[in-house]
DNA sequence: GACCTTTATGCTCATGTTGAGCATAATCTA
DNA sequence: TAGATTATGCTCAACATGAGCATAAAGGTC
């Protein structure tokens, strides 16, 4: 059984991060590595284009997963080489699903997301209490607090995978819960593919901080608020508007188009475009994400 | 042909970073993923222990590589899932080689390393001049300057892989040079394994900045200068002593043992130990690496 | 014993970065 | 005309970072 190539294709539309899926959102585009593929990445591109018709832009390898082998089962296991790809949605394309449909607790810009974390905190506290030893309970509580930013520790948007794995261990997601048991809201995926999705989210959130990949998700021209909303959508956290602009301005990665955004509500905003030429011309850091206090 | 598991095992001894190799330094420990392996990591651990007798501590996945398929060759290609592992050397163990024996230009703490970069800069300028078009020459020069920190751009210690790939393209390393052509100093490895080694170095250099992994490479107790020399050995760059201590102190990750280092030259230094308990108890950043001007 | 070399350690200072928020400008709508 | 709404400019305090001065505590040399 050859390794499989699997893609998490991300776009942001209407300030919502989206993932390209198959089979009603249960699967990610994927296919086996074949002898004819010139490289892993070309193999991936061929499969995704074949299955979804969508060409890939910026692509980077994420992680290689392997199923646990089944006792007495076939002598084969599924090895998945996963990739993160960034792109823009195109009108009328099907299969795009909201990121936060799979991980509702990851959206900390919305009050619902924050409320859900409060609920999760209570459920995980129960779970911690069910640890066999007192030391085990303490260790679990500490882990919960750290992973979900409780006790004033502060939410870390990059801990996507750690949070999912914690919920998995606590049997609060359908992938691990006994049949019929109550589970958290959020779509699940076939096999372990939600784990791949979590890995992609975590990587993207980390990456926008130190590389200007956010522009891969932007249209040709955009306002600063649009850019901010896109970053907020990805990071799942609100930002401080003025500081965000200051940071973006001093990076010197974008330039005014000279035009102004049509049909806005307040004062019209200037339009900007990404200066493609700076890629490779300078050493570029992403943006430090000037966070705002979650009101 | 099942995927292969391949390990870059790193330790620092006598302020020199070392890699565990086989076959006189030509190979890294590796072996095929087998049905009996419970996970990728357990498979890796088994192979490394079997081949080298060394048990693995901190392990993390690096990258999955695939050879280019050979035209008309076997229908099979080598897929390598690579790992970085950190450990300490043990007396009398064989197979340890210096990192910088493979990448002499990466050691920017030593004058020889800096001189070598000057030589490389000249060779790569020639290479850039051999590009077909004027625009191509300019693009090559820009890439060289950025990758090797020329023209006042500053050396970026994390660009290990980019530098190696540039030298590969310019046919300055034995892996890509035509037979008999002059090549740069530095040991090479079988297949593309030096590329795996470069990836590991790059990852480790990046990681010590934001996670306290450096302590995986330290003995139980150490002086602050010893810690600094270890970081410098990994980063390949000199640090500012006082600022280094300030940073380490404010991280609060280590504590005094109460003892003092034996047989030192100047004023005796206090010994410290890593506070293992903080792992998991706090959100921990590595160290920002207070660089010193290369004299 | 005085003095030099060497490493350890404490402290200051200028500069840059970051979080927070006030104030004003330019639109549209009621 | 008075909000409402978004854009944009600017200030301030707190903290982080790069650089380097000054002193302390050892051993070795004359």
PDB file of N, CA and C in Angstrom, chain A residues 3 33-35 37-41 61-69 75 77 79 81 83 142 146 153-156 159 280-283, chain B residues 3 33-35 37-41 61-69 75 77 79 81 83 142 146 153-156 159 280-283:
ATOM      1  N   UNK A   3       2.116   5.167   0.141  1.00  0.00           N
ATOM      2  CA  UNK A   3       1.653   6.278   0.976  1.00  0.00           C
ATOM      3  C   UNK A   3       0.623   7.096   0.214  1.00  0.00           C
ATOM      4  N   UNK A  33       0.337   7.871  -3.783  1.00  0.00           N
ATOM      5  CA  UNK A  33       1.536   8.229  -4.530  1.00  0.00           C
ATOM      6  C   UNK A  33       1.752   7.180  -5.610  1.00  0.00           C
ATOM      7  N   UNK A  34       1.942   7.619  -6.845  1.00  0.00           N
ATOM      8  CA  UNK A  34       2.108   6.667  -7.939  1.00  0.00           C
ATOM      9  C   UNK A  34       3.478   6.800  -8.586  1.00  0.00           C
ATOM     10  N   UNK A  35       3.861   5.765  -9.270  1.00  0.00           N
ATOM     11  CA  UNK A  35       5.204   5.738  -9.857  1.00  0.00           C
ATOM     12  C   UNK A  35       5.385   6.866 -10.868  1.00  0.00           C
ATOM     13  N   UNK A  37       4.363   9.876 -10.692  1.00  0.00           N
ATOM     14  CA  UNK A  37       4.479  11.222 -10.123  1.00  0.00           C
ATOM     15  C   UNK A  37       5.939  11.631 -10.030  1.00  0.00           C
ATOM     16  N   UNK A  38       6.243  12.811 -10.529  1.00  0.00           N
ATOM     17  CA  UNK A  38       7.630  13.243 -10.515  1.00  0.00           C
ATOM     18  C   UNK A  38       8.126  13.553  -9.106  1.00  0.00           C
ATOM     19  N   UNK A  39       7.211  14.018  -8.250  1.00  0.00           N
ATOM     20  CA  UNK A  39       7.578  14.300  -6.867  1.00  0.00           C
ATOM     21  C   UNK A  39       6.316  14.181  -6.025  1.00  0.00           C
ATOM     22  N   UNK A  40       6.478  14.257  -4.724  1.00  0.00           N
ATOM     23  CA  UNK A  40       5.313  14.170  -3.860  1.00  0.00           C
ATOM     24  C   UNK A  40       4.337  15.298  -4.195  1.00  0.00           C
ATOM     25  N   UNK A  41       4.888  16.498  -4.365  1.00  0.00           N
ATOM     26  CA  UNK A  41       4.005  17.640  -4.604  1.00  0.00           C
ATOM     27  C   UNK A  41       3.284  17.568  -5.939  1.00  0.00           C
ATOM     28  N   UNK A  61       4.392  21.038   2.902  1.00  0.00           N
ATOM     29  CA  UNK A  61       4.144  19.763   3.575  1.00  0.00           C
ATOM     30  C   UNK A  61       3.869  19.999   5.049  1.00  0.00           C
ATOM     31  N   UNK A  62       2.937  19.202   5.583  1.00  0.00           N
ATOM     32  CA  UNK A  62       2.548  19.358   6.972  1.00  0.00           C
ATOM     33  C   UNK A  62       3.163  18.309   7.873  1.00  0.00           C
ATOM     34  N   UNK A  63       2.748  17.091   7.664  1.00  0.00           N
ATOM     35  CA  UNK A  63       3.089  16.042   8.608  1.00  0.00           C
ATOM     36  C   UNK A  63       2.749  14.716   7.955  1.00  0.00           C
ATOM     37  N   UNK A  64       3.431  13.660   8.371  1.00  0.00           N
ATOM     38  CA  UNK A  64       3.108  12.339   7.860  1.00  0.00           C
ATOM     39  C   UNK A  64       2.491  11.508   8.978  1.00  0.00           C
ATOM     40  N   UNK A  65       1.287  11.054   8.752  1.00  0.00           N
ATOM     41  CA  UNK A  65       0.542  10.296   9.757  1.00  0.00           C
ATOM     42  C   UNK A  65       0.533   8.818   9.375  1.00  0.00           C
ATOM     43  N   UNK A  66       0.429   7.968  10.371  1.00  0.00           N
ATOM     44  CA  UNK A  66       0.209   6.551  10.085  1.00  0.00           C
ATOM     45  C   UNK A  66      -0.859   6.036  11.034  1.00  0.00           C
ATOM     46  N   UNK A  67      -1.806   5.317  10.467  1.00  0.00           N
ATOM     47  CA  UNK A  67      -2.800   4.637  11.301  1.00  0.00           C
ATOM     48  C   UNK A  67      -2.123   3.659  12.219  1.00  0.00           C
ATOM     49  N   UNK A  68      -2.766   3.378  13.329  1.00  0.00           N
ATOM     50  CA  UNK A  68      -2.325   2.248  14.132  1.00  0.00           C
ATOM     51  C   UNK A  68      -2.675   0.983  13.347  1.00  0.00           C
ATOM     52  N   UNK A  69      -1.766   0.019  13.309  1.00  0.00           N
ATOM     53  CA  UNK A  69      -2.081  -1.215  12.594  1.00  0.00           C
ATOM     54  C   UNK A  69      -3.158  -1.999  13.346  1.00  0.00           C
ATOM     55  N   UNK A  75      -2.163  -6.724   6.587  1.00  0.00           N
ATOM     56  CA  UNK A  75      -0.768  -6.429   6.884  1.00  0.00           C
ATOM     57  C   UNK A  75      -0.416  -4.999   6.468  1.00  0.00           C
ATOM     58  N   UNK A  77      -1.151  -0.673   6.398  1.00  0.00           N
ATOM     59  CA  UNK A  77      -1.672   0.470   7.142  1.00  0.00           C
ATOM     60  C   UNK A  77      -1.665   1.671   6.218  1.00  0.00           C
ATOM     61  N   UNK A  79      -0.657   5.232   5.373  1.00  0.00           N
ATOM     62  CA  UNK A  79       0.322   6.279   5.659  1.00  0.00           C
ATOM     63  C   UNK A  79      -0.091   7.506   4.858  1.00  0.00           C
ATOM     64  N   UNK A  81       0.709  11.408   3.847  1.00  0.00           N
ATOM     65  CA  UNK A  81       1.609  12.562   3.793  1.00  0.00           C
ATOM     66  C   UNK A  81       0.732  13.766   3.512  1.00  0.00           C
ATOM     67  N   UNK A  83      -0.541  17.830   3.307  1.00  0.00           N
ATOM     68  CA  UNK A  83      -0.081  19.124   2.799  1.00  0.00           C
ATOM     69  C   UNK A  83      -1.092  20.212   3.129  1.00  0.00           C
ATOM     70  N   UNK A 142      -4.028  20.686  35.046  1.00  0.00           N
ATOM     71  CA  UNK A 142      -3.001  21.601  34.549  1.00  0.00           C
ATOM     72  C   UNK A 142      -2.982  21.612  33.026  1.00  0.00           C
ATOM     73  N   UNK A 146      -3.827  24.827  30.619  1.00  0.00           N
ATOM     74  CA  UNK A 146      -2.824  25.310  29.673  1.00  0.00           C
ATOM     75  C   UNK A 146      -3.348  25.283  28.238  1.00  0.00           C
ATOM     76  N   UNK A 153      -4.466  32.048  31.992  1.00  0.00           N
ATOM     77  CA  UNK A 153      -3.263  31.718  31.233  1.00  0.00           C
ATOM     78  C   UNK A 153      -3.286  32.292  29.829  1.00  0.00           C
ATOM     79  N   UNK A 154      -4.471  32.585  29.334  1.00  0.00           N
ATOM     80  CA  UNK A 154      -4.525  33.192  28.009  1.00  0.00           C
ATOM     81  C   UNK A 154      -4.638  32.149  26.905  1.00  0.00           C
ATOM     82  N   UNK A 155      -5.538  32.392  25.992  1.00  0.00           N
ATOM     83  CA  UNK A 155      -5.810  31.479  24.880  1.00  0.00           C
ATOM     84  C   UNK A 155      -4.653  31.506  23.899  1.00  0.00           C
ATOM     85  N   UNK A 156      -4.113  30.345  23.567  1.00  0.00           N
ATOM     86  CA  UNK A 156      -3.068  30.260  22.556  1.00  0.00           C
ATOM     87  C   UNK A 156      -3.675  29.682  21.288  1.00  0.00           C
ATOM     88  N   UNK A 159      -2.644  26.174  19.549  1.00  0.00           N
ATOM     89  CA  UNK A 159      -2.774  24.850  20.171  1.00  0.00           C
ATOM     90  C   UNK A 159      -3.950  24.038  19.627  1.00  0.00           C
ATOM     91  N   UNK A 280      11.334  37.269  -1.719  1.00  0.00           N
ATOM     92  CA  UNK A 280      12.659  36.923  -2.233  1.00  0.00           C
ATOM     93  C   UNK A 280      13.603  38.098  -2.269  1.00  0.00           C
ATOM     94  N   UNK A 281      13.069  39.321  -2.188  1.00  0.00           N
ATOM     95  CA  UNK A 281      13.957  40.472  -2.241  1.00  0.00           C
ATOM     96  C   UNK A 281      14.378  40.891  -0.844  1.00  0.00           C
ATOM     97  N   UNK A 282      13.609  40.498   0.139  1.00  0.00           N
ATOM     98  CA  UNK A 282      13.903  40.922   1.512  1.00  0.00           C
ATOM     99  C   UNK A 282      13.692  39.767   2.468  1.00  0.00           C
ATOM    100  N   UNK A 283      14.194  39.969   3.628  1.00  0.00           N
ATOM    101  CA  UNK A 283      13.903  39.021   4.685  1.00  0.00           C
ATOM    102  C   UNK A 283      12.583  39.480   5.282  1.00  0.00           C
TER     103      UNK A 283
ATOM    104  N   UNK B   3       7.646   2.916   3.181  1.00  0.00           N
ATOM    105  CA  UNK B   3       8.413   4.112   3.510  1.00  0.00           C
ATOM    106  C   UNK B   3       9.507   3.773   4.498  1.00  0.00           C
ATOM    107  N   UNK B  33       9.533   1.008   7.507  1.00  0.00           N
ATOM    108  CA  UNK B  33       8.364   0.860   8.371  1.00  0.00           C
ATOM    109  C   UNK B  33       7.824  -0.544   8.211  1.00  0.00           C
ATOM    110  N   UNK B  34       7.606  -1.226   9.349  1.00  0.00           N
ATOM    111  CA  UNK B  34       7.127  -2.602   9.255  1.00  0.00           C
ATOM    112  C   UNK B  34       5.758  -2.750   9.895  1.00  0.00           C
ATOM    113  N   UNK B  35       5.087  -3.839   9.525  1.00  0.00           N
ATOM    114  CA  UNK B  35       3.714  -4.031   9.994  1.00  0.00           C
ATOM    115  C   UNK B  35       3.666  -4.123  11.519  1.00  0.00           C
ATOM    116  N   UNK B  37       5.320  -2.468  13.691  1.00  0.00           N
ATOM    117  CA  UNK B  37       5.543  -1.208  14.413  1.00  0.00           C
ATOM    118  C   UNK B  37       4.219  -0.591  14.825  1.00  0.00           C
ATOM    119  N   UNK B  38       4.128  -0.230  16.101  1.00  0.00           N
ATOM    120  CA  UNK B  38       2.864   0.326  16.577  1.00  0.00           C
ATOM    121  C   UNK B  38       2.609   1.716  16.023  1.00  0.00           C
ATOM    122  N   UNK B  39       3.663   2.455  15.789  1.00  0.00           N
ATOM    123  CA  UNK B  39       3.512   3.787  15.203  1.00  0.00           C
ATOM    124  C   UNK B  39       4.804   4.113  14.467  1.00  0.00           C
ATOM    125  N   UNK B  40       4.808   5.215  13.770  1.00  0.00           N
ATOM    126  CA  UNK B  40       6.021   5.608  13.049  1.00  0.00           C
ATOM    127  C   UNK B  40       7.171   5.792  14.029  1.00  0.00           C
ATOM    128  N   UNK B  41       6.859   6.471  15.152  1.00  0.00           N
ATOM    129  CA  UNK B  41       7.922   6.752  16.106  1.00  0.00           C
ATOM    130  C   UNK B  41       8.483   5.503  16.781  1.00  0.00           C
ATOM    131  N   UNK B  61       9.066  14.724  14.291  1.00  0.00           N
ATOM    132  CA  UNK B  61       9.103  14.467  12.859  1.00  0.00           C
ATOM    133  C   UNK B  61       9.597  15.691  12.125  1.00  0.00           C
ATOM    134  N   UNK B  62      10.379  15.459  11.071  1.00  0.00           N
ATOM    135  CA  UNK B  62      10.944  16.573  10.322  1.00  0.00           C
ATOM    136  C   UNK B  62      10.224  16.806   9.012  1.00  0.00           C
ATOM    137  N   UNK B  63      10.338  15.850   8.123  1.00  0.00           N
ATOM    138  CA  UNK B  63       9.880  16.061   6.767  1.00  0.00           C
ATOM    139  C   UNK B  63       9.873  14.716   6.078  1.00  0.00           C
ATOM    140  N   UNK B  64       9.032  14.569   5.067  1.00  0.00           N
ATOM    141  CA  UNK B  64       9.017  13.345   4.289  1.00  0.00           C
ATOM    142  C   UNK B  64       9.559  13.633   2.898  1.00  0.00           C
ATOM    143  N   UNK B  65      10.616  12.927   2.559  1.00  0.00           N
ATOM    144  CA  UNK B  65      11.280  13.137   1.279  1.00  0.00           C
ATOM    145  C   UNK B  65      10.944  11.984   0.340  1.00  0.00           C
ATOM    146  N   UNK B  66      10.970  12.253  -0.946  1.00  0.00           N
ATOM    147  CA  UNK B  66      10.862  11.171  -1.926  1.00  0.00           C
ATOM    148  C   UNK B  66      11.883  11.396  -3.002  1.00  0.00           C
ATOM    149  N   UNK B  67      12.596  10.348  -3.354  1.00  0.00           N
ATOM    150  CA  UNK B  67      13.520  10.402  -4.482  1.00  0.00           C
ATOM    151  C   UNK B  67      12.755  10.691  -5.756  1.00  0.00           C
ATOM    152  N   UNK B  68      13.434  11.268  -6.698  1.00  0.00           N
ATOM    153  CA  UNK B  68      12.855  11.335  -8.032  1.00  0.00           C
ATOM    154  C   UNK B  68      12.846   9.911  -8.595  1.00  0.00           C
ATOM    155  N   UNK B  69      11.751   9.499  -9.228  1.00  0.00           N
ATOM    156  CA  UNK B  69      11.729   8.150  -9.793  1.00  0.00           C
ATOM    157  C   UNK B  69      12.692   8.071 -10.981  1.00  0.00           C
ATOM    158  N   UNK B  75      10.041   0.230 -10.534  1.00  0.00           N
ATOM    159  CA  UNK B  75       8.782   0.936 -10.339  1.00  0.00           C
ATOM    160  C   UNK B  75       8.694   1.487  -8.919  1.00  0.00           C
ATOM    161  N   UNK B  77      10.286   3.807  -5.532  1.00  0.00           N
ATOM    162  CA  UNK B  77      11.104   4.946  -5.148  1.00  0.00           C
ATOM    163  C   UNK B  77      11.255   4.909  -3.643  1.00  0.00           C
ATOM    164  N   UNK B  79      10.915   6.496  -0.216  1.00  0.00           N
ATOM    165  CA  UNK B  79      10.219   7.526   0.537  1.00  0.00           C
ATOM    166  C   UNK B  79      10.786   7.524   1.949  1.00  0.00           C
ATOM    167  N   UNK B  81      10.719   9.118   5.738  1.00  0.00           N
ATOM    168  CA  UNK B  81      10.083   9.940   6.763  1.00  0.00           C
ATOM    169  C   UNK B  81      11.157  10.239   7.794  1.00  0.00           C
ATOM    170  N   UNK B  83      13.234  12.161  11.014  1.00  0.00           N
ATOM    171  CA  UNK B  83      13.011  12.605  12.387  1.00  0.00           C
ATOM    172  C   UNK B  83      14.258  13.276  12.933  1.00  0.00           C
ATOM    173  N   UNK B 142      20.582  38.138  -6.227  1.00  0.00           N
ATOM    174  CA  UNK B 142      19.728  38.490  -5.099  1.00  0.00           C
ATOM    175  C   UNK B 142      19.552  37.292  -4.166  1.00  0.00           C
ATOM    176  N   UNK B 146      20.782  37.061  -0.250  1.00  0.00           N
ATOM    177  CA  UNK B 146      19.805  36.812   0.804  1.00  0.00           C
ATOM    178  C   UNK B 146      20.164  35.551   1.586  1.00  0.00           C
ATOM    179  N   UNK B 153      23.069  42.172   4.554  1.00  0.00           N
ATOM    180  CA  UNK B 153      21.741  41.644   4.880  1.00  0.00           C
ATOM    181  C   UNK B 153      21.739  40.859   6.187  1.00  0.00           C
ATOM    182  N   UNK B 154      22.889  40.407   6.596  1.00  0.00           N
ATOM    183  CA  UNK B 154      22.949  39.686   7.865  1.00  0.00           C
ATOM    184  C   UNK B 154      22.724  38.196   7.690  1.00  0.00           C
ATOM    185  N   UNK B 155      23.552  37.410   8.328  1.00  0.00           N
ATOM    186  CA  UNK B 155      23.503  35.956   8.258  1.00  0.00           C
ATOM    187  C   UNK B 155      22.276  35.437   8.996  1.00  0.00           C
ATOM    188  N   UNK B 156      21.476  34.635   8.321  1.00  0.00           N
ATOM    189  CA  UNK B 156      20.327  34.010   8.978  1.00  0.00           C
ATOM    190  C   UNK B 156      20.653  32.545   9.225  1.00  0.00           C
ATOM    191  N   UNK B 159      18.751  29.345   7.600  1.00  0.00           N
ATOM    192  CA  UNK B 159      18.654  29.050   6.167  1.00  0.00           C
ATOM    193  C   UNK B 159      19.567  27.906   5.726  1.00  0.00           C
ATOM    194  N   UNK B 280       5.267  21.823  30.711  1.00  0.00           N
ATOM    195  CA  UNK B 280       3.855  21.497  30.878  1.00  0.00           C
ATOM    196  C   UNK B 280       3.178  22.336  31.931  1.00  0.00           C
ATOM    197  N   UNK B 281       3.959  23.006  32.777  1.00  0.00           N
ATOM    198  CA  UNK B 281       3.328  23.812  33.817  1.00  0.00           C
ATOM    199  C   UNK B 281       3.166  25.250  33.361  1.00  0.00           C
ATOM    200  N   UNK B 282       3.948  25.638  32.376  1.00  0.00           N
ATOM    201  CA  UNK B 282       3.900  27.024  31.914  1.00  0.00           C
ATOM    202  C   UNK B 282       3.962  27.062  30.408  1.00  0.00           C
ATOM    203  N   UNK B 283       3.646  28.220  29.894  1.00  0.00           N
ATOM    204  CA  UNK B 283       3.841  28.433  28.478  1.00  0.00           C
ATOM    205  C   UNK B 283       5.273  28.910  28.345  1.00  0.00           C
TER     206      UNK B 283
END
